[in-house]
Coordinates of C-alpha atoms and ligand atoms in Angstrom, one line a residue:
X267 CA 92.2 1.7 -47.6
X268 CA 89.8 2.4 -50.3
X269 CA 90.7 1.4 -53.9
X270 CA 91.2 5.0 -54.9
X271 CA 93.7 5.9 -52.2
X272 CA 95.5 2.6 -52.7
X273 CA 95.8 3.7 -56.2
X274 CA 96.9 7.0 -55.4
X275 CA 99.7 5.3 -53.4
X276 CA 100.9 3.0 -56.2
X277 CA 100.6 6.2 -58.4
X278 CA 102.9 8.2 -56.3
X279 CA 105.3 5.4 -56.2
X280 CA 105.5 5.0 -60.0
X281 CA 105.6 8.9 -60.6
X282 CA 108.9 9.2 -58.2
X283 CA 110.6 7.2 -60.7
X284 CA 108.9 7.5 -64.1
X285 CA 107.2 10.3 -66.1
X286 CA 104.1 9.1 -67.4
X287 CA 101.6 10.9 -69.8
X288 CA 98.1 11.3 -68.8
X289 CA 96.8 8.5 -71.1
X290 CA 99.5 6.1 -69.9
X291 CA 98.7 6.8 -66.2
X292 CA 95.2 6.6 -66.3
X293 CA 95.3 3.2 -68.5
X294 CA 97.0 1.4 -65.7
X295 CA 94.1 2.0 -63.3
X296 CA 90.9 3.0 -65.3
X297 CA 89.6 -0.7 -65.5
X298 CA 90.0 -1.3 -62.0
X299 CA 88.0 2.1 -61.2
X300 CA 85.5 1.4 -64.1
X301 CA 86.3 4.5 -65.8
X302 CA 86.2 5.2 -69.6
X303 CA 88.7 8.2 -70.1
X304 CA 92.1 7.3 -69.5
X305 CA 93.2 10.7 -70.0
X306 CA 90.9 12.2 -67.3
X307 CA 91.8 9.7 -64.8
X308 CA 95.6 10.2 -65.5
X309 CA 95.3 14.0 -65.3
X310 CA 93.6 13.6 -62.0
X311 CA 96.0 10.9 -60.3
X312 CA 99.0 13.1 -61.2
X313 CA 97.6 15.9 -58.7
X314 CA 100.4 18.1 -58.5
X315 CA 103.1 16.1 -60.5
X316 CA 104.4 18.2 -63.2
X317 CA 106.0 15.9 -65.9
X318 CA 108.9 17.4 -67.5
X319 CA 110.3 14.5 -69.5
X320 CA 108.7 12.6 -72.3
X321 CA 106.3 9.8 -71.2
X322 CA 108.7 6.8 -69.8
X323 CA 106.5 4.2 -71.9
X324 CA 105.2 5.9 -74.8
X325 CA 107.6 8.8 -75.5
X326 CA 104.4 11.0 -76.0
X327 CA 103.0 9.0 -78.9
X328 CA 99.5 9.9 -77.6
X329 CA 100.2 13.7 -78.4
X330 CA 100.7 12.7 -82.2
X331 CA 96.8 10.7 -82.4
X332 CA 95.9 13.6 -84.7
X333 CA 98.8 13.2 -87.0
X334 CA 97.6 9.4 -87.5
X335 CA 94.0 10.1 -88.0
X336 CA 94.8 12.6 -90.7
X337 CA 97.1 9.5 -92.1
X338 CA 94.0 7.4 -92.0
X339 CA 91.8 10.2 -93.5
X340 CA 93.7 10.8 -96.3
X341 CA 94.6 7.1 -97.3
X342 CA 91.0 6.5 -97.2
X343 CA 89.9 9.6 -98.9
X344 CA 89.1 7.9 -102.2
X345 CA 87.5 4.7 -101.0
X346 CA 83.8 4.2 -100.6
X347 CA 83.3 1.9 -97.5
X348 CA 81.0 1.5 -94.3
X349 CA 83.0 -0.7 -92.3
X350 CA 86.9 -0.6 -91.3
X351 CA 89.6 -2.4 -89.2
X352 CA 92.7 -0.8 -87.6
X353 CA 96.0 -2.8 -87.1
X354 CA 99.2 -1.1 -85.7
X355 CA 102.7 -1.8 -86.1
X356 CA 104.7 -0.4 -82.8
X357 CA 108.2 -0.1 -81.6
X358 CA 109.0 -3.0 -79.6
X359 CA 110.9 -0.9 -77.1
X360 CA 107.6 0.6 -76.2
X361 CA 105.7 -2.8 -75.6
X362 CA 108.7 -3.7 -73.5
X363 CA 108.4 -0.8 -71.3
X364 CA 104.8 -1.1 -70.8
X365 CA 105.3 -4.8 -69.9
X366 CA 107.9 -3.6 -67.5
X367 CA 105.8 -1.3 -65.7
X368 CA 102.9 -3.4 -65.7
X369 CA 104.9 -6.4 -64.0
X370 CA 107.0 -4.2 -61.7
X371 CA 103.8 -2.8 -60.0
X372 CA 101.9 -5.9 -60.5
X373 CA 99.0 -4.4 -62.7
X374 CA 96.7 -6.9 -64.1
X375 CA 93.8 -7.0 -66.5
X376 CA 94.5 -3.6 -68.2
X377 CA 94.8 -2.7 -71.8
X378 CA 98.2 -2.9 -73.5
X379 CA 99.4 0.5 -74.8
X380 CA 98.8 -0.9 -78.3
X381 CA 95.1 -1.7 -77.6
X382 CA 94.9 1.9 -76.1
X383 CA 96.1 3.8 -79.0
X384 CA 94.2 1.7 -81.4
X385 CA 90.9 2.2 -79.3
X386 CA 91.8 6.2 -79.3
X387 CA 92.3 6.1 -83.1
X388 CA 89.1 4.2 -83.7
X389 CA 87.2 6.8 -81.5
X390 CA 88.6 9.7 -83.4
X391 CA 87.9 7.9 -86.9
X392 CA 84.4 7.0 -86.0
X393 CA 83.6 10.4 -84.8
X394 CA 84.9 12.0 -87.8
X395 CA 83.6 9.7 -90.5
X396 CA 80.6 7.6 -88.9
X397 CA 82.3 4.8 -90.3
X398 CA 81.7 1.5 -88.2
X399 CA 84.7 -0.3 -86.8
X400 CA 84.2 -4.2 -87.7
X401 CA 86.9 -6.1 -86.2
X402 CA 86.1 -9.3 -88.0
X403 CA 85.2 -8.8 -91.7
X404 CA 85.9 -5.1 -92.4
X405 CA 85.7 -3.6 -95.9
X406 CA 88.8 -1.7 -95.6
X407 CA 91.9 -2.3 -92.9
X408 CA 94.3 0.4 -92.1
X409 CA 97.6 -0.8 -91.1
X410 CA 99.2 2.2 -89.2
X411 CA 103.2 1.9 -88.5
X412 CA 103.5 3.9 -85.8
X413 CA 107.4 3.7 -86.2
X414 CA 107.8 5.1 -89.4
X415 CA 104.6 7.1 -89.3
X416 CA 102.8 5.5 -92.6
X417 CA 99.6 4.1 -92.9
X418 CA 98.7 1.4 -95.4
X419 CA 95.0 0.6 -96.7
X420 CA 93.8 -2.7 -97.7
X421 CA 90.6 -3.1 -99.3
X422 CA 88.6 -6.4 -99.2
X423 CA 88.3 -8.0 -102.6
X424 CA 85.1 -8.2 -104.4
X425 CA 83.4 -11.1 -106.6
X426 CA 81.3 -10.7 -109.4
X427 CA 79.8 -13.3 -111.4
X428 CA 78.4 -12.9 -115.2
X429 CA 78.2 -14.5 -118.4
X430 CA 79.9 -13.4 -121.9
X431 CA 78.9 -13.9 -125.5
X432 CA 81.6 -13.6 -128.0
X433 CA 80.0 -12.6 -131.5
X434 CA 83.4 -12.0 -133.4
X435 CA 86.1 -14.3 -134.2
X436 CA 89.8 -13.5 -133.6
X437 CA 89.7 -12.6 -129.9
X438 CA 91.4 -14.8 -127.2
X439 CA 89.6 -15.6 -123.9
X440 CA 92.5 -14.4 -121.9
X441 CA 94.7 -11.5 -121.7
X442 CA 98.5 -11.5 -121.8
X443 CA 100.3 -10.2 -118.7
X444 CA 102.1 -6.9 -118.7
X445 CA 105.4 -7.5 -120.7
X446 CA 107.2 -5.3 -117.7
X447 CA 105.9 -7.0 -114.5
X448 CA 104.4 -10.5 -115.9
X449 CA 101.1 -9.6 -114.4
X450 CA 102.4 -8.6 -110.6
X451 CA 101.2 -5.1 -111.4
X452 CA 103.6 -2.2 -111.9
X453 CA 103.7 1.4 -112.8
X454 CA 103.5 1.0 -116.5
X455 CA 100.1 -1.0 -116.3
X456 CA 98.7 1.0 -113.4
X457 CA 99.1 -2.0 -111.2
X458 CA 96.5 -3.9 -113.1
X459 CA 99.0 -6.6 -114.5
X460 CA 97.8 -6.3 -118.0
X461 CA 98.2 -3.5 -120.2
X462 CA 96.2 -4.1 -123.1
X463 CA 92.4 -4.9 -123.1
X464 CA 91.8 -6.6 -126.6
X465 CA 90.5 -10.2 -125.3
X466 CA 87.5 -11.2 -123.3
X467 CA 89.4 -10.9 -119.9
X468 CA 90.7 -7.4 -121.1
X469 CA 87.1 -6.0 -122.0
X470 CA 85.7 -7.4 -118.9
X471 CA 88.8 -6.1 -116.6
X472 CA 88.5 -2.4 -118.0
X473 CA 85.1 -2.2 -117.2
X474 CA 85.7 -3.5 -113.9
X475 CA 88.2 -0.9 -113.3
X476 CA 85.9 1.7 -114.3
X477 CA 83.4 0.5 -112.0
X478 CA 85.2 -0.6 -109.0
X479 CA 88.6 0.9 -109.1
X480 CA 90.6 -1.8 -107.9
X481 CA 94.4 -3.2 -108.8
X482 CA 94.2 -6.5 -110.5
X483 CA 91.6 -8.9 -111.4
X484 CA 91.3 -12.7 -111.2
X485 CA 89.2 -14.9 -113.4
X486 CA 87.5 -18.1 -112.8
X487 CA 86.4 -19.3 -116.2
X488 CA 83.8 -22.0 -116.6
X489 CA 85.7 -23.7 -119.7
X490 CA 87.5 -22.0 -122.3
X491 CA 87.5 -21.6 -126.2
X492 CA 89.9 -20.8 -129.1
X493 CA 90.8 -17.6 -130.4
X494 CA 88.8 -18.3 -133.5
X495 CA 85.8 -19.6 -131.5
X496 CA 82.5 -17.8 -131.0
X497 CA 80.6 -18.2 -127.6
X498 CA 76.7 -18.0 -128.4
X499 CA 73.5 -18.6 -126.7
X500 CA 73.5 -17.7 -123.0
X501 CA 77.2 -17.4 -122.9
X502 CA 80.0 -18.7 -120.8
X503 CA 80.0 -18.0 -116.9
X504 CA 82.7 -16.5 -115.5
X505 CA 83.8 -15.2 -111.9
X506 CA 86.1 -12.7 -111.4
X507 CA 87.8 -11.3 -108.0
X508 CA 88.6 -7.7 -108.1
X509 CA 91.5 -7.0 -105.7
X510 CA 91.7 -3.6 -103.6
X511 CA 88.4 -2.0 -105.0
X512 CA 87.8 1.6 -104.3
X513 CA 84.0 1.1 -104.9
X514 CA 82.0 -1.6 -103.6
X515 CA 78.3 -1.0 -105.0
X516 CA 78.1 0.2 -108.5
X517 CA 75.4 -0.4 -110.6
X518 CA 75.6 -3.5 -113.0
X519 CA 74.0 -4.0 -115.8
X520 CA 74.1 -5.9 -119.1
X521 CA 76.9 -4.4 -121.4
X522 CA 77.6 -4.8 -125.4
X523 CA 81.1 -4.0 -126.7
X524 CA 82.6 -4.9 -130.2
X525 CA 82.9 -8.4 -130.2
X526 CA 81.6 -9.4 -126.4
X527 CA 78.5 -8.7 -124.6
X528 CA 78.1 -9.1 -120.9
X529 CA 75.2 -10.6 -119.1
X530 CA 73.9 -11.1 -115.3
X531 CA 76.6 -9.3 -113.9
X532 CA 76.2 -9.6 -110.1
X533 CA 78.0 -9.2 -106.7
X534 CA 78.6 -12.5 -104.9
X535 CA 79.9 -13.7 -101.7
X536 CA 83.1 -15.5 -103.2
X537 CA 84.2 -17.4 -106.1
X538 CA 83.2 -20.9 -106.1
X539 CA 85.5 -23.4 -104.0
X540 CA 85.1 -26.2 -106.4
X541 CA 85.3 -26.4 -110.1
X542 CA 81.7 -26.2 -111.6
X543 CA 80.3 -29.1 -113.6
X544 CA 78.9 -28.1 -116.8
X545 CA 78.0 -29.1 -120.4
X546 CA 79.1 -27.5 -123.5
X547 CA 77.1 -27.6 -126.6
X548 CA 79.7 -27.3 -129.4
X549 CA 79.4 -27.0 -133.0
X550 CA 82.6 -28.2 -134.8
X551 CA 83.5 -27.9 -138.5
X552 CA 85.7 -30.8 -139.5
X553 CA 87.7 -31.1 -142.7
X554 CA 89.0 -34.5 -143.7
X555 CA 91.8 -35.5 -146.2
X556 CA 89.8 -38.3 -148.1
X557 CA 86.2 -37.9 -149.2
X558 CA 83.7 -38.5 -146.5
X559 CA 82.0 -41.8 -146.8
X560 CA 78.3 -41.8 -145.5
X561 CA 78.6 -44.9 -143.8
X562 CA 81.6 -43.6 -141.7
X563 CA 79.1 -40.5 -140.8
X564 CA 76.5 -43.2 -139.7
X565 CA 79.3 -44.4 -136.9
X566 CA 79.3 -41.1 -135.3
X567 CA 76.2 -41.9 -133.4
X568 CA 77.8 -44.6 -131.7
X569 CA 80.2 -42.0 -129.6
X570 CA 77.1 -41.3 -127.4
X571 CA 77.1 -44.8 -125.9
X572 CA 80.9 -44.8 -125.3
X573 CA 83.0 -42.4 -122.8
X574 CA 85.5 -40.9 -124.6
X575 CA 88.9 -41.3 -123.0
X576 CA 91.9 -38.9 -122.9
X577 CA 95.3 -39.9 -122.1
X578 CA 97.8 -37.1 -120.7
X579 CA 101.5 -37.2 -120.9
X580 CA 101.7 -37.4 -117.2
X581 CA 100.3 -40.9 -117.4
X582 CA 96.8 -39.5 -116.3
X583 CA 93.6 -40.6 -117.9
X584 CA 90.1 -39.4 -117.7
X585 CA 86.8 -39.6 -119.3
X586 CA 84.3 -37.2 -121.0
X587 CA 80.9 -38.3 -122.2
X588 CA 79.0 -37.1 -125.2
X589 CA 75.4 -36.9 -124.4
X590 CA 74.1 -35.9 -127.8
X591 CA 75.3 -35.7 -131.4
X592 CA 74.1 -34.2 -134.8
X593 CA 76.0 -34.0 -138.1
X594 CA 75.6 -32.6 -141.6
X595 CA 77.9 -33.1 -144.6
X596 CA 79.1 -29.8 -146.1
X597 CA 80.8 -30.9 -149.0
X598 CA 83.0 -34.0 -149.9
X599 CA 85.7 -33.1 -147.5
X600 CA 83.8 -31.2 -144.9
X601 CA 81.1 -31.9 -142.4
X602 CA 79.8 -30.2 -139.2
X603 CA 78.9 -31.9 -136.0
X604 CA 77.0 -30.6 -133.0
X605 CA 77.7 -32.2 -129.8
X606 CA 76.5 -31.9 -126.3
X607 CA 79.4 -32.9 -124.2
X608 CA 80.8 -32.9 -120.8
X609 CA 82.7 -29.3 -119.8
X610 CA 86.5 -29.3 -120.6
X611 CA 86.1 -31.9 -123.6
X612 CA 89.2 -31.4 -125.9
X613 CA 87.5 -30.9 -129.3
X614 CA 90.7 -30.5 -131.5
X615 CA 92.6 -33.5 -130.0
X616 CA 89.2 -35.7 -130.3
X617 CA 89.0 -34.9 -134.1
X618 CA 92.9 -35.3 -134.8
X619 CA 93.2 -38.4 -132.5
X620 CA 95.9 -37.1 -130.2
X621 CA 95.7 -39.7 -127.2
X622 CA 92.2 -39.5 -127.4
X623 CA 90.0 -42.6 -127.9
X624 CA 87.8 -43.2 -129.8
X625 CA 88.6 -40.4 -132.0
X626 CA 87.1 -39.1 -135.3
X627 CA 90.3 -39.6 -137.4
X628 CA 90.6 -43.1 -136.5
X629 CA 86.8 -43.9 -136.7
X630 CA 86.7 -42.6 -140.3
X631 CA 90.2 -44.2 -141.1
X632 CA 90.7 -40.9 -142.4
X633 CA 92.8 -37.8 -141.1
X634 CA 90.6 -35.2 -140.0
X635 CA 91.3 -31.5 -138.2
X636 CA 88.7 -29.5 -136.8
X637 CA 88.5 -26.0 -138.7
X638 CA 86.6 -23.9 -136.2
X639 CA 84.4 -24.7 -133.2
X640 CA 81.8 -22.7 -131.6
X641 CA 80.0 -23.0 -128.4
X642 CA 76.2 -22.7 -128.8
X643 CA 75.5 -23.0 -125.0
X644 CA 77.4 -23.5 -121.7
X645 CA 74.9 -25.4 -119.1
X646 CA 76.1 -25.6 -115.6
X647 CA 74.9 -28.9 -114.2
Ligands
LIG162 ZN1 102.6 7.4 -72.6
LIG163 ZN1 103.1 -4.1 -115.3

């Protein structure tokens, strides 16, 4: 018996007991016959059989493909993308019946019903949109729920890097989260997790939401500063991950806002995996309780030869080095010191002497506080 006539006899046997749609029937044998259209093969194999009931396996799911295609088109209409992927959620009972028929008639090496539905939807979607299906790293992913007939879309995050210069005092680096959702994203904050935009983070996020769409932003800062600090020079580097962007390749250029300017904005593959090592050039204005003694000021130079040790409440200790130091006396009780220090240097604690050794207050034997400190530059090593 030829392959085909053997298949015809199995087909007859199946159809005596189970009504199957063209697509499901064809799928059971198309690989064996090296045919690409399950539907045409199914129709041919059915011969004079007329189905009166719904398909035993899929309950006529294949007749709803246009409906699911429309869900995909609608949910992606506001997204710019080139590649996509598809995931399906399907009723377990359908999979069970599919497995049952395949094992009962010993049909091996054929596509599952789930694979076949996905293949058909991909064919339809690609034909309609010319987008490319990429199973490994798609820009957007559809999750089509065949059970409740819904479609969810997830857009791959984008990361951009840049630098900011903060030219006015009185603005924090970080934005406080939306009061209503604590940053998770809700209707009140438009799913951004922040509802105000008056910090460095806020200004950058606002620009990003305008350029990329997207829901939330997640920042990786290369160091931080006080609300009252300026960030000058080439600015502080940062990385920001944009979740669920709807645009992927907007034009990025330097931008100047009221108190912050952005430079070197560019799309990159991903946020750095490890913390970046950097040095900061910091100008610190220090006031002293007692008049400044010139002999003490000269001792400052010694700070470049010993590591500064920081003791944390947790019992941990770590060291930060000062590589260069200059100072000027401004008045009897105020002097300015410019240091080049390892990134993360705890300026205020170093001046006051809060679990940091050596520190300015004990070096001078004169209680000192930092009035303000500015970052003149941040250098990535
Ligand atoms: Zn079917
Ligand atoms: Zn919210």
